[in-house]
Coordinates of C-alpha atoms in Angstrom, one line a residue:
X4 CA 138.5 100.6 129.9
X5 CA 140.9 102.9 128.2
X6 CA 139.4 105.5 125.8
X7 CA 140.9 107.6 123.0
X8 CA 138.8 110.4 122.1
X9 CA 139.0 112.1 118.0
X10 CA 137.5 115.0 116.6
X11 CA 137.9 118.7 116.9
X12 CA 139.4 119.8 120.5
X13 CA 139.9 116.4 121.3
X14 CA 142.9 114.4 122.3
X15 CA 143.6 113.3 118.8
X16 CA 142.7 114.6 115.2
X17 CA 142.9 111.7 113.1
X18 CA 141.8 107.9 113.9
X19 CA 145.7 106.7 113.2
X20 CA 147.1 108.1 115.7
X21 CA 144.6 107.3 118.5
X22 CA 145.2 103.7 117.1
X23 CA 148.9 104.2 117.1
X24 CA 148.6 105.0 120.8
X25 CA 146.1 102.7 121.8
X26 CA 148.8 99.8 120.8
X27 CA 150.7 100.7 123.8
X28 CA 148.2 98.8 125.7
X29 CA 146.8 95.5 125.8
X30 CA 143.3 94.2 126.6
X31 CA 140.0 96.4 126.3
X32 CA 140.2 99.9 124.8
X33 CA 138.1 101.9 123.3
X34 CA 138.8 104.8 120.1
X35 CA 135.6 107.2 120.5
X36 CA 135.3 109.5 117.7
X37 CA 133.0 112.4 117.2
X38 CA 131.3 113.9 114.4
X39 CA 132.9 115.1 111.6
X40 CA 134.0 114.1 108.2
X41 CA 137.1 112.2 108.2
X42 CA 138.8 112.1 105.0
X43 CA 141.3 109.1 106.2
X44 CA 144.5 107.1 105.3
X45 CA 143.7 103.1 104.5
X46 CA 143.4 101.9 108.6
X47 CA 144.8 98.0 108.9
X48 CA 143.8 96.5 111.9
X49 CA 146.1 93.4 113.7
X50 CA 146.8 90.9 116.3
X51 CA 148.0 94.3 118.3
X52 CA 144.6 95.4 118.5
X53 CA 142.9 92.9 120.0
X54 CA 140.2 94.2 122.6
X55 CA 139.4 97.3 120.7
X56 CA 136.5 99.0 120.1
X57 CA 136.3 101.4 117.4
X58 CA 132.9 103.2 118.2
X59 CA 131.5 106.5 116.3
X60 CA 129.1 108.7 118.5
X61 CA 127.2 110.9 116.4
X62 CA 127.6 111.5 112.7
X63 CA 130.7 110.3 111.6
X64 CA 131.6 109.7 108.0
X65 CA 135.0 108.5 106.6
X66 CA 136.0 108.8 103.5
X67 CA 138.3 107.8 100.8
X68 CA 137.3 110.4 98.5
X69 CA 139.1 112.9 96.6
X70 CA 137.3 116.5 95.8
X71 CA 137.4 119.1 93.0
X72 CA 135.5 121.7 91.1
X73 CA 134.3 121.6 88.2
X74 CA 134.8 124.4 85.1
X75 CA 133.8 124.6 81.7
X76 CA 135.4 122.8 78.9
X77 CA 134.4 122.3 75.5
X78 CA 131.5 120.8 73.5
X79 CA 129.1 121.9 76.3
X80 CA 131.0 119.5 78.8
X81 CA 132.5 120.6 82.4
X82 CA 135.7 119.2 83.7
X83 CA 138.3 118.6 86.4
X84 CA 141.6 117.0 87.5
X85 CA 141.2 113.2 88.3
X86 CA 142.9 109.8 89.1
X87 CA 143.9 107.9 85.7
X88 CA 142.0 104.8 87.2
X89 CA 138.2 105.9 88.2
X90 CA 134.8 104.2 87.5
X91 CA 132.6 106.1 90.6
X92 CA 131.9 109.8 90.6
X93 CA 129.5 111.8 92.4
X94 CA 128.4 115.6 91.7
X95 CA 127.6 117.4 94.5
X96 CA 127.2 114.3 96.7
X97 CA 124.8 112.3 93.9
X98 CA 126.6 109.6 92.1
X99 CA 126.3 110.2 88.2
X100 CA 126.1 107.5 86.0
X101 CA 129.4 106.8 83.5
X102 CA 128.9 106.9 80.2
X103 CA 127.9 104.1 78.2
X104 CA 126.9 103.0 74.9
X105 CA 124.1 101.5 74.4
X106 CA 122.9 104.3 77.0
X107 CA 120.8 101.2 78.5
X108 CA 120.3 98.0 77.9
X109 CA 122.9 95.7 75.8
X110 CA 124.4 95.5 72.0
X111 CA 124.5 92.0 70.4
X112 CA 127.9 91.3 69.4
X113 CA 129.4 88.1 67.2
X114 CA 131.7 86.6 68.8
X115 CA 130.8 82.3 69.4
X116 CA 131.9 79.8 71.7
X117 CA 130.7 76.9 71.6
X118 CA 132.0 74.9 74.1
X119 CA 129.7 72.7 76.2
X120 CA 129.0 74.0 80.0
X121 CA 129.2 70.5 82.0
X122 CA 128.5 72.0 85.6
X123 CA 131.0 73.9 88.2
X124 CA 131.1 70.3 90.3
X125 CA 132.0 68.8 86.6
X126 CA 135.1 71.0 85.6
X127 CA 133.4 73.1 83.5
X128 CA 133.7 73.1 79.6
X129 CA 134.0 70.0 78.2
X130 CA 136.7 72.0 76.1
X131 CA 138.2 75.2 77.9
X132 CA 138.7 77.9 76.1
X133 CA 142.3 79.1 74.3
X134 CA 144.1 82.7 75.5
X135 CA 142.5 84.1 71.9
X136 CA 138.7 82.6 73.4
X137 CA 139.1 84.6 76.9
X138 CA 140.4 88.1 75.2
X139 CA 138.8 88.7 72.0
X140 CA 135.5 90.0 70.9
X141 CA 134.0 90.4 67.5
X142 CA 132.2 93.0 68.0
X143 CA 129.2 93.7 65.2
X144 CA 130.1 97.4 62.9
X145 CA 125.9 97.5 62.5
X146 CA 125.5 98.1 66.1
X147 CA 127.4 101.5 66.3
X148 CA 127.2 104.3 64.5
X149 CA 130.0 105.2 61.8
X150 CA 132.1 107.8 63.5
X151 CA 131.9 105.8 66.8
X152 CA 135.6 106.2 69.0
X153 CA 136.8 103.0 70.8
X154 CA 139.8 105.2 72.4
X155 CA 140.2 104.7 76.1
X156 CA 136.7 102.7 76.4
X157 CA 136.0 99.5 78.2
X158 CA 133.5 96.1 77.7
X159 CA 131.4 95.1 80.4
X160 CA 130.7 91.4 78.4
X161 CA 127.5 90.0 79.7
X162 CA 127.8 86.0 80.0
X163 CA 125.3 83.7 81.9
X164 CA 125.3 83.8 85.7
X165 CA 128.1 86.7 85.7
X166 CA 129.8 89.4 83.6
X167 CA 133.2 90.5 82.6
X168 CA 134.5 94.1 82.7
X169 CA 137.6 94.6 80.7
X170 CA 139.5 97.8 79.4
X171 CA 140.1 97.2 75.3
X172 CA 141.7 98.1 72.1
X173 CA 139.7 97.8 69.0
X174 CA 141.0 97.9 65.4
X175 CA 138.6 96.5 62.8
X176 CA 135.9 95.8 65.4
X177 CA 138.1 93.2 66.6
X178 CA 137.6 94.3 70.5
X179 CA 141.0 92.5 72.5
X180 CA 141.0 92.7 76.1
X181 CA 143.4 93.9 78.1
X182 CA 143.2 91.0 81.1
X183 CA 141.2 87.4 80.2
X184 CA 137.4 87.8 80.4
X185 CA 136.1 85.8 83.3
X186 CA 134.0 83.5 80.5
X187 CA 134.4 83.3 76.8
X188 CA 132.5 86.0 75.0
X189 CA 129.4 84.6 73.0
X190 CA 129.2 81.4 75.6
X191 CA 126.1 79.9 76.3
X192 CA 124.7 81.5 73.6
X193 CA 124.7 84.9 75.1
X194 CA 126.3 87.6 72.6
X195 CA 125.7 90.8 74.7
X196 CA 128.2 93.6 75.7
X197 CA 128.2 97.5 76.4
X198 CA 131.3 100.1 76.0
X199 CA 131.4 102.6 78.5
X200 CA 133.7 105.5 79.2
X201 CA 132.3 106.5 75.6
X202 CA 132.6 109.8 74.1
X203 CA 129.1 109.3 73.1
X204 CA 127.6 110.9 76.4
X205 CA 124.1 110.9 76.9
X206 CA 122.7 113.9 79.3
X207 CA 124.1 113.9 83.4
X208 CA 127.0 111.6 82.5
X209 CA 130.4 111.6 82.7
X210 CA 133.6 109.7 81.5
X211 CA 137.3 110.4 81.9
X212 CA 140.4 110.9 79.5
X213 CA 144.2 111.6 80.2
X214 CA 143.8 112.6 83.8
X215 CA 139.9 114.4 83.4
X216 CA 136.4 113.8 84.2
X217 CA 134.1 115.0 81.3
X218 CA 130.6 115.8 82.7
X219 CA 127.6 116.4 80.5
X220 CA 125.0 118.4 82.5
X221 CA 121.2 117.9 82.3
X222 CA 118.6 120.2 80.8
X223 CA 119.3 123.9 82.1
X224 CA 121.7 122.4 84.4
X225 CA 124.5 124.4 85.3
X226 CA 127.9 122.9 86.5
X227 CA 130.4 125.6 86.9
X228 CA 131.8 124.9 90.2
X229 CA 130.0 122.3 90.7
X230 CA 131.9 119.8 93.3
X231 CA 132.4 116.2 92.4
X232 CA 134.4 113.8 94.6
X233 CA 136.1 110.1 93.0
X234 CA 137.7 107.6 95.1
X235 CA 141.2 107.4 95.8
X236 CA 141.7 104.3 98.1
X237 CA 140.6 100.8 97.6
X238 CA 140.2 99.8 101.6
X239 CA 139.2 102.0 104.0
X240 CA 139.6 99.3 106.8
X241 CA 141.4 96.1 106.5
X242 CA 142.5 93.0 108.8
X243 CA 145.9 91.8 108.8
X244 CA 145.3 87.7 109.6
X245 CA 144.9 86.8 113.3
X246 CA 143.4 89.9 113.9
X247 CA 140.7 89.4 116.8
X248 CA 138.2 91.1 119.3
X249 CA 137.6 93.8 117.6
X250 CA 134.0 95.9 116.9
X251 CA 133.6 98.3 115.0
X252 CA 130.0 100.9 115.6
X253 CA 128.0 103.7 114.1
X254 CA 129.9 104.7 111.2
X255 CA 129.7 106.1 107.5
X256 CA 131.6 104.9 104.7
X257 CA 131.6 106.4 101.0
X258 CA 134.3 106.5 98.4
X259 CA 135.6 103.9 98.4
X260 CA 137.7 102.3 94.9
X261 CA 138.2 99.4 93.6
X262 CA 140.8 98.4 91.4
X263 CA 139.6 96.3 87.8
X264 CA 139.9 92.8 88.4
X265 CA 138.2 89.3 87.4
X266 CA 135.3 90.1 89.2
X267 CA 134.8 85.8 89.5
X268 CA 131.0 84.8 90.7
X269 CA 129.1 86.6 92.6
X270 CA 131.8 90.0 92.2
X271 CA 133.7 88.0 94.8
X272 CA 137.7 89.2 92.7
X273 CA 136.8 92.7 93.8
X274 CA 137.8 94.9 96.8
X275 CA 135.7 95.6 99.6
X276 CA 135.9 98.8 101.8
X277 CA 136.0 96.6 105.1
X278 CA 138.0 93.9 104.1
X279 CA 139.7 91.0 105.2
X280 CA 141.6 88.3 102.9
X281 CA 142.4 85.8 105.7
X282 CA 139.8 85.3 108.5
X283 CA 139.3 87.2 111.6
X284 CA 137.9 85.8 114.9
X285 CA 135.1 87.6 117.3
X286 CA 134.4 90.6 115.8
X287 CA 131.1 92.6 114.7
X288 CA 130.4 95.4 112.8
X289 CA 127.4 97.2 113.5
X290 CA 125.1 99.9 112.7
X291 CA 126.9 101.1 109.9
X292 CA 126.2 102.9 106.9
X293 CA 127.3 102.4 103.4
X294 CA 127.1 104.8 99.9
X295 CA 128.8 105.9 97.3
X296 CA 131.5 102.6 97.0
X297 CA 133.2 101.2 94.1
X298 CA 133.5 97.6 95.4
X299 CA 131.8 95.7 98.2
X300 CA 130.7 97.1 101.2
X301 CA 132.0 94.3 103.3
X302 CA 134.1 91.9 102.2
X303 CA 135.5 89.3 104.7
X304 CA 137.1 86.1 103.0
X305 CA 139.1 83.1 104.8
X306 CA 139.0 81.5 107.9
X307 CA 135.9 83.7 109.9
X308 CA 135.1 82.6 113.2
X309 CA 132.2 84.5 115.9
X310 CA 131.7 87.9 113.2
X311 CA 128.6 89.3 113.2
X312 CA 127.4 92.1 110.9
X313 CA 124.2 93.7 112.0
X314 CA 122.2 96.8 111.7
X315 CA 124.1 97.7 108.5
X316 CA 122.6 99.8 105.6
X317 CA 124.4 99.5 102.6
X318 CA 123.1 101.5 99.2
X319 CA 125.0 102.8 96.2
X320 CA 127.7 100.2 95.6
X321 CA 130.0 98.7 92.9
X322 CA 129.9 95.4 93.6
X323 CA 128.0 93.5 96.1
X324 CA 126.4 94.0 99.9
X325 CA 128.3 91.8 102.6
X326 CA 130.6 88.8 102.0
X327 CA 131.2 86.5 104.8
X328 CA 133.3 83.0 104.8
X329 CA 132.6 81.2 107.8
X330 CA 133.5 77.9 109.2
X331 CA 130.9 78.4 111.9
X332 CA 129.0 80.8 114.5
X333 CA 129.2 83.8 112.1
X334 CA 125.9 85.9 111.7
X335 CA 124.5 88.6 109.0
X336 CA 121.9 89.8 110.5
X337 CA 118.8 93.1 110.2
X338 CA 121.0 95.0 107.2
X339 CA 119.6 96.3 104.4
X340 CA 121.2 96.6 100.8
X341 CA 119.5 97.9 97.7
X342 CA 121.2 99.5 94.2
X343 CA 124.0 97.6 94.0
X344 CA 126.1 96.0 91.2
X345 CA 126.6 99.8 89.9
X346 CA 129.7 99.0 88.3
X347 CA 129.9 94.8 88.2
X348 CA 126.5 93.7 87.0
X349 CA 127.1 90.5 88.7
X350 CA 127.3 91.3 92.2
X351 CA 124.9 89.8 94.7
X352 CA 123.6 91.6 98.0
X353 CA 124.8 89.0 100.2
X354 CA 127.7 85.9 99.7
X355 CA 127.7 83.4 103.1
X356 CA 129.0 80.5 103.7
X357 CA 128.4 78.4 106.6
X358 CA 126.3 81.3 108.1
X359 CA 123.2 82.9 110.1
X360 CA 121.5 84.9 107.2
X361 CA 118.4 86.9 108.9
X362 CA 116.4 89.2 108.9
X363 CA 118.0 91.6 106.3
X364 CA 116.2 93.5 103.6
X365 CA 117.6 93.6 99.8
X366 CA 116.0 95.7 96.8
X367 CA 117.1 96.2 93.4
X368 CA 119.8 94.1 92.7
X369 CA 121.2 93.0 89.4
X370 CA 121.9 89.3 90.3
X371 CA 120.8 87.2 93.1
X372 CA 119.6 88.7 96.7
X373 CA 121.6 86.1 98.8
X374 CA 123.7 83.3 97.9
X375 CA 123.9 80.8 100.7
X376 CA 126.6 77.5 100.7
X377 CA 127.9 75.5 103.5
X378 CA 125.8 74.7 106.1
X379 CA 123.7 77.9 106.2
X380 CA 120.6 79.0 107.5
X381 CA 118.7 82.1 105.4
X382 CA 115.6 82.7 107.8
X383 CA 113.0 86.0 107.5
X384 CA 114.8 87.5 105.0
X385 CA 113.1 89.8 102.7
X386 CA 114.2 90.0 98.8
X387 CA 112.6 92.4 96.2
X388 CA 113.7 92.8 92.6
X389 CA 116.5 90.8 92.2
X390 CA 117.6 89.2 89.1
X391 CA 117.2 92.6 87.5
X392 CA 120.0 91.7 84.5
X393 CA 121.3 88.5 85.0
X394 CA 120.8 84.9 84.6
X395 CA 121.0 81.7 86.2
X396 CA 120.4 82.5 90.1
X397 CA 117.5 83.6 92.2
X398 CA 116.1 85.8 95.0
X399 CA 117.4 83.3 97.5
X400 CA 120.3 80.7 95.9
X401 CA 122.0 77.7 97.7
X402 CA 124.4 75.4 96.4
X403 CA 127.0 73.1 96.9
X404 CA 126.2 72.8 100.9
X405 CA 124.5 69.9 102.9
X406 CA 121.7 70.2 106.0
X407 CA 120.8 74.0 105.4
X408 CA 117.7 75.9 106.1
X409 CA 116.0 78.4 104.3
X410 CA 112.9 79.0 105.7
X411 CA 110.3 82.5 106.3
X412 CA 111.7 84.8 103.6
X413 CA 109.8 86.5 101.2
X414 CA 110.8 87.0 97.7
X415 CA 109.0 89.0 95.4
X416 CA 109.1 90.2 91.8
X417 CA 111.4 88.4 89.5
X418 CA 110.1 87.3 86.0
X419 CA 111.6 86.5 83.5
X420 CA 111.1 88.5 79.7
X421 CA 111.8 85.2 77.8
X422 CA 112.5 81.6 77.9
X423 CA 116.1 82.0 77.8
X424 CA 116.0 84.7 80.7
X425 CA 116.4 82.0 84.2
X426 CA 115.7 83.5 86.9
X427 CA 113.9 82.4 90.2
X428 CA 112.2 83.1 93.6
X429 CA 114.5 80.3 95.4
X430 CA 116.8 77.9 93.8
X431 CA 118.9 74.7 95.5
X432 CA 121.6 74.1 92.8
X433 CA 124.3 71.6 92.5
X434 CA 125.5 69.5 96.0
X435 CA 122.7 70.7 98.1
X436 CA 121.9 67.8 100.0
X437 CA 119.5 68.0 103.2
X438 CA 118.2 71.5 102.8
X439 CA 114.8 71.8 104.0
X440 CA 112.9 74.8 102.4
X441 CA 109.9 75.9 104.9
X442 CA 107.4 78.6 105.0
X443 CA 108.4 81.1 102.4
X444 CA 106.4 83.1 100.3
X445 CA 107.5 83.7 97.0
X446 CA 105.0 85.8 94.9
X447 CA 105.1 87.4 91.3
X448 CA 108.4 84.9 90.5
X449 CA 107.7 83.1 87.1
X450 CA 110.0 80.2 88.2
X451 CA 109.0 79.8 91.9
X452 CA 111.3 77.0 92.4
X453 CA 114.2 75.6 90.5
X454 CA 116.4 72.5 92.0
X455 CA 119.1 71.3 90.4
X456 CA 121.5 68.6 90.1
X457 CA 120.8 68.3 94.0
X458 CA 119.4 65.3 96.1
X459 CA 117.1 64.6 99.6
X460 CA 115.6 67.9 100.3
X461 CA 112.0 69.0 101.3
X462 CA 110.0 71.6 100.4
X463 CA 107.4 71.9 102.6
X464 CA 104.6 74.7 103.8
X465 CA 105.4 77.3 101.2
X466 CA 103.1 79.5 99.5
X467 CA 103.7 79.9 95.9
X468 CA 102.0 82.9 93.8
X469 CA 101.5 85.0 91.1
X470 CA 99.3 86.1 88.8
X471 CA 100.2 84.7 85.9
X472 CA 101.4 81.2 85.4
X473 CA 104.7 79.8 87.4
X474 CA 106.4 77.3 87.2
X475 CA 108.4 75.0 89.9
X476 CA 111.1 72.7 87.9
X477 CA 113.6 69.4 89.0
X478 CA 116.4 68.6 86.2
X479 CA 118.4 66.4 87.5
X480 CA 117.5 65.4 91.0
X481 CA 116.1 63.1 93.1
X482 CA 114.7 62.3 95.8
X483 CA 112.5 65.7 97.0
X484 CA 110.1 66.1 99.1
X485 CA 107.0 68.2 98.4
X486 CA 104.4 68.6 100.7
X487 CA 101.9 71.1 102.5
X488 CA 102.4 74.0 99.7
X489 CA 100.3 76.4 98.5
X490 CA 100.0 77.4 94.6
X491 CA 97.7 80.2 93.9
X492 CA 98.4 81.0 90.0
X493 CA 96.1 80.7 87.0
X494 CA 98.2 78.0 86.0
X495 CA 101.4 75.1 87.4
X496 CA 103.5 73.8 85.4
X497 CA 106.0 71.0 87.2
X498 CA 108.9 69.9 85.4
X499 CA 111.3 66.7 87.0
X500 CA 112.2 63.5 85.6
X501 CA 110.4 60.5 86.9
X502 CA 112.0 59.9 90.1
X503 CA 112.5 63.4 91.2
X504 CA 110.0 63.5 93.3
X505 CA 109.7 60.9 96.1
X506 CA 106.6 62.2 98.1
X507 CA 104.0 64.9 96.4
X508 CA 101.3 64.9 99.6
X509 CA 98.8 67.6 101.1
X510 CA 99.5 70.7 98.3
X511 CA 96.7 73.0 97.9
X512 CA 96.1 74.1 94.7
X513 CA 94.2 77.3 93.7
X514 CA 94.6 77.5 90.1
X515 CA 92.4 78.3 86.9
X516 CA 93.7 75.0 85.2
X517 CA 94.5 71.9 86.2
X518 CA 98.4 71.5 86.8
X519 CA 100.7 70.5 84.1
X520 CA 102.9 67.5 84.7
X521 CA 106.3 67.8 82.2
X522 CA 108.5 64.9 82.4
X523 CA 112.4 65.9 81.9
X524 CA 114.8 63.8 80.2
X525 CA 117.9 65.7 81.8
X526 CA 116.9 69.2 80.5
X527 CA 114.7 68.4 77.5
X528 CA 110.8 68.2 78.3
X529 CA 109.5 64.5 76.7
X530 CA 107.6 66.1 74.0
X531 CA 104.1 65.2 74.7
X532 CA 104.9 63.2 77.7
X533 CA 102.5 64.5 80.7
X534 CA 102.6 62.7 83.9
X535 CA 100.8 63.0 87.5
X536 CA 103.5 62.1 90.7
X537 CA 100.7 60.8 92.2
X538 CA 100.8 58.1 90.1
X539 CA 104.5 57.2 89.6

């Protein structure tokens, strides 16, 4: 096998040319590079390159960041030339948060829609909203202070199950959106939104304004000189479609952008810095590292065939973990994600479809852990802390796929701070059909188990906990299976219609109360209606 060596003294400098040479071959070929930081023009990868293997040994890091200095400015901030379009900046190599009003949390604001949600498999709104209802928000003059400055700000809009970010122009708290909102602001009765890129900096912040970055130090922290880096590409490695055979091994991505888009479910709109729009064929991507990003880490839409993505530790990102369409043999496999969702609040650690889903590790994430479709299989997985802002999805989430497995993960720590606030240890939504659901233990999850609108699956030899009460709840299905589990809470509450449940056998229960049977009448509980499956 051919190799092309890069780094310092070696045959090549950069990792384009060695690629630009190693096209003059055909077959297996590999492009070794050495350590060293790589600051490196977008790389696209095609049919020409089938064969290749694109292998780091040693510390490698590419990057698609720009860097400057900081120097004082006024009002006690520090700043410094930047790209017009940036939402990612780190000060001497930690990221710094953007500045953002409220500085956490959310602000109500007033604007209604009251359309009815049918279901995604349903269309939708039974009445879709107008131009106006996707890119206007009436935003509430109690929730700001007086003198507060809407110049050059954007709306991250909090809906349901996702979130919109938006630049805007206000006049007379009348917020109007620069590109439609992904949902109609105040839907589903959710009337939450934040303003960031606020002159109103809280301390270690930063925003930016005609070409700067503004940075508010900390207590007795001194900036001058101070290096900060942005992102200035928005792929650091693409695929051109029909690309094929390819790895790639061992290296480090950061700064990576991402340009403002509908970020659609999941954060699936934006970028990724391995991306591919169109579906590659045998290729992997392991053991590499992931920080400081924009967008996704990997993003891989379309056609997928044989891709595996293994080893991979991804931390510090935009959007989501790892995104992989599949129509069969693709794998995700012993990664681990955590902090991600930096930038759009409803990205999820991993997207599959049709896919292998094991053995990773995911941590603090603002939405769901892993969202499985297709005919999936999500084995010994290990989810903690999702659900940390969201609604409407779950440590582990599955929907609209038949005959899939999800079966030996644990999931741990999501509750929920209200009624309103959905969110789940594991959740089979709409057109799952055939799942099976096997050994997992989900502790500390308030819902345990929601399934909904979905038909024929089993839930069987799972052990439930918390301690406090949980809950495991059935609108609109039929025909489940629930046998062998284990409950161990002071108290179970089980929610389904009548015929939801088709076989409740052998479930242990260690509780402080008896259970609590809730009939549904679609999502309504029958008030004062208690029933016993056992009996039905």
């Amino acid at each position: 096998m051919m190799t092309f060596e890069v780094g310092e003294g070696k045959q090549f400098s950069n990792i384009q040319d060695a690629l630009d040479a190693s096209r003059s071959l055909s077959g297996d070929r590999e492009i070794a590079v050495f350590p060293g930081v790589y600051s490196i023009s977008p790389i696209c990868l095609t049919k020409k390159d089938k064969g290749l293997k694109l292998a780091a040994y040693g510390c490698v890091l590419l990057s698609g960041g720009v860097s400057s200095k900081l120097s004082k400015s006024e009002n006690g901030l520090f700043s410094a030339p930047a790209n017009s379009d940036v939402r990612l900046l780190a000060v001497n190599g930690s990221l710094r948060p953007r500045s953002r009003y409220p500085e956490q949390g959310f602000i109500n604001h007033l604007q209604e829609f009251r359309s009815n949600w049918l279901s995604t498999s349903q269309g939708g709104w039974d009445k879709g909203p107008t131009k106006e209802e996707l890119e206007e928000i009436r935003l509430d003059p109690k929730a700001f202070p007086p003198d507060f400055d809407f110049s050059n700000t954007e709306i991250c809009v909090r809906h349901r199950w996702d979130a919109s970010l938006a630049k805007i122009s206000v006049s007379g708290f009348l917020a109007k959106t620069a590109e439609p909102l992904a949902c109609p602001a105040g839907a589903f009765g959710v009337a939450q939104c934040a303003i960031f890129n606020s002159k109103s900096m809280p301390k270690g912040s930063w925003r930016l304004e005609n070409g700067q970055v503004f940075v508010k130090p900390y207590d007795l922290e001194s900036l001058e000189g101070a290096s900060i880096q942005f992102p200035a590409l928005d792929s650091l490695i693409s695929f051109e479609p029909g690309a094929s055979d390819i790895s790639i091994s061992g290296f480090s991505f950061e700064m990576c952008g991402a340009p403002l888009v509908n970020e659609l479910f999941g954060a699936g709109g934006v970028s990724g810095a391995i991306s591919s729009e169109s579906g590659i064929t045998n290729c992997s991507f392991e053991n590499l590292s992931f920080k400081n990003l924009a967008g996704w880490a990997i993003k891989l839409k379309g056609d997928n065939k044989d891709v595996k993505v293994q080893g991979c530790h991804i931390e510090g990102a935009g959007a989501g973990g790892i995104l992989l369409e599949s129509q069969g043999s693709c794998s995700i496999q012993g990664n681990t994600i955590q902090n991600i969702g930096l930038i759009n609040i409803s990205a999820v650690g991993i997207m599959a479809s049709n896919c292998l889903i094991s053995g990773n590790t995911l941590k603090e994430l603002p939405y769901s852990g892993i969202v499985a479709t297709g005919k999936s299989t999500v084995t010994s997985n290990t989810v903690i802390r999702a659900m940390q802002i969201l609604n409407d999805g779950a440590g582990v989430y599955a929907t609209f796929g038949n005959d899939g497995l999800v079966k030996d993960n644990t999931v741990m720590f999501i509750s929920a701070n209200s009624s309103r606030e959905q969110r789940h240890g594991l959740y089979l939504d709409e057109k799952c059909s055939g799942w099976t659901v096997e050994g997992n233990r989900v502790s500390d999850c308030d819902s345990a188990i929601l399934c909904h609108m979905s038909e024929g699956n089993a839930i069987r030899g799972n052990w439930f906990s918390g301690k406090t009460p949980i809950s495991i709840s059935f609108p609109r299905c039929v025909g489940y299976e629930v046998t062998g589990n284990h409950f161990s809470a002071p108290m179970l509450c089980i929610e389904c219609p009548r015929h939801a449940i088709s076989l409740w056998k052998e479930n242990d229960l260690s509780l402080d109360k008896p259970p609590v049977w809730v009939e549904l009448d679609d999502y309504a509980r029958k008030p004062g209606v208690e029933f016993r499956v056992d009996k039905i």
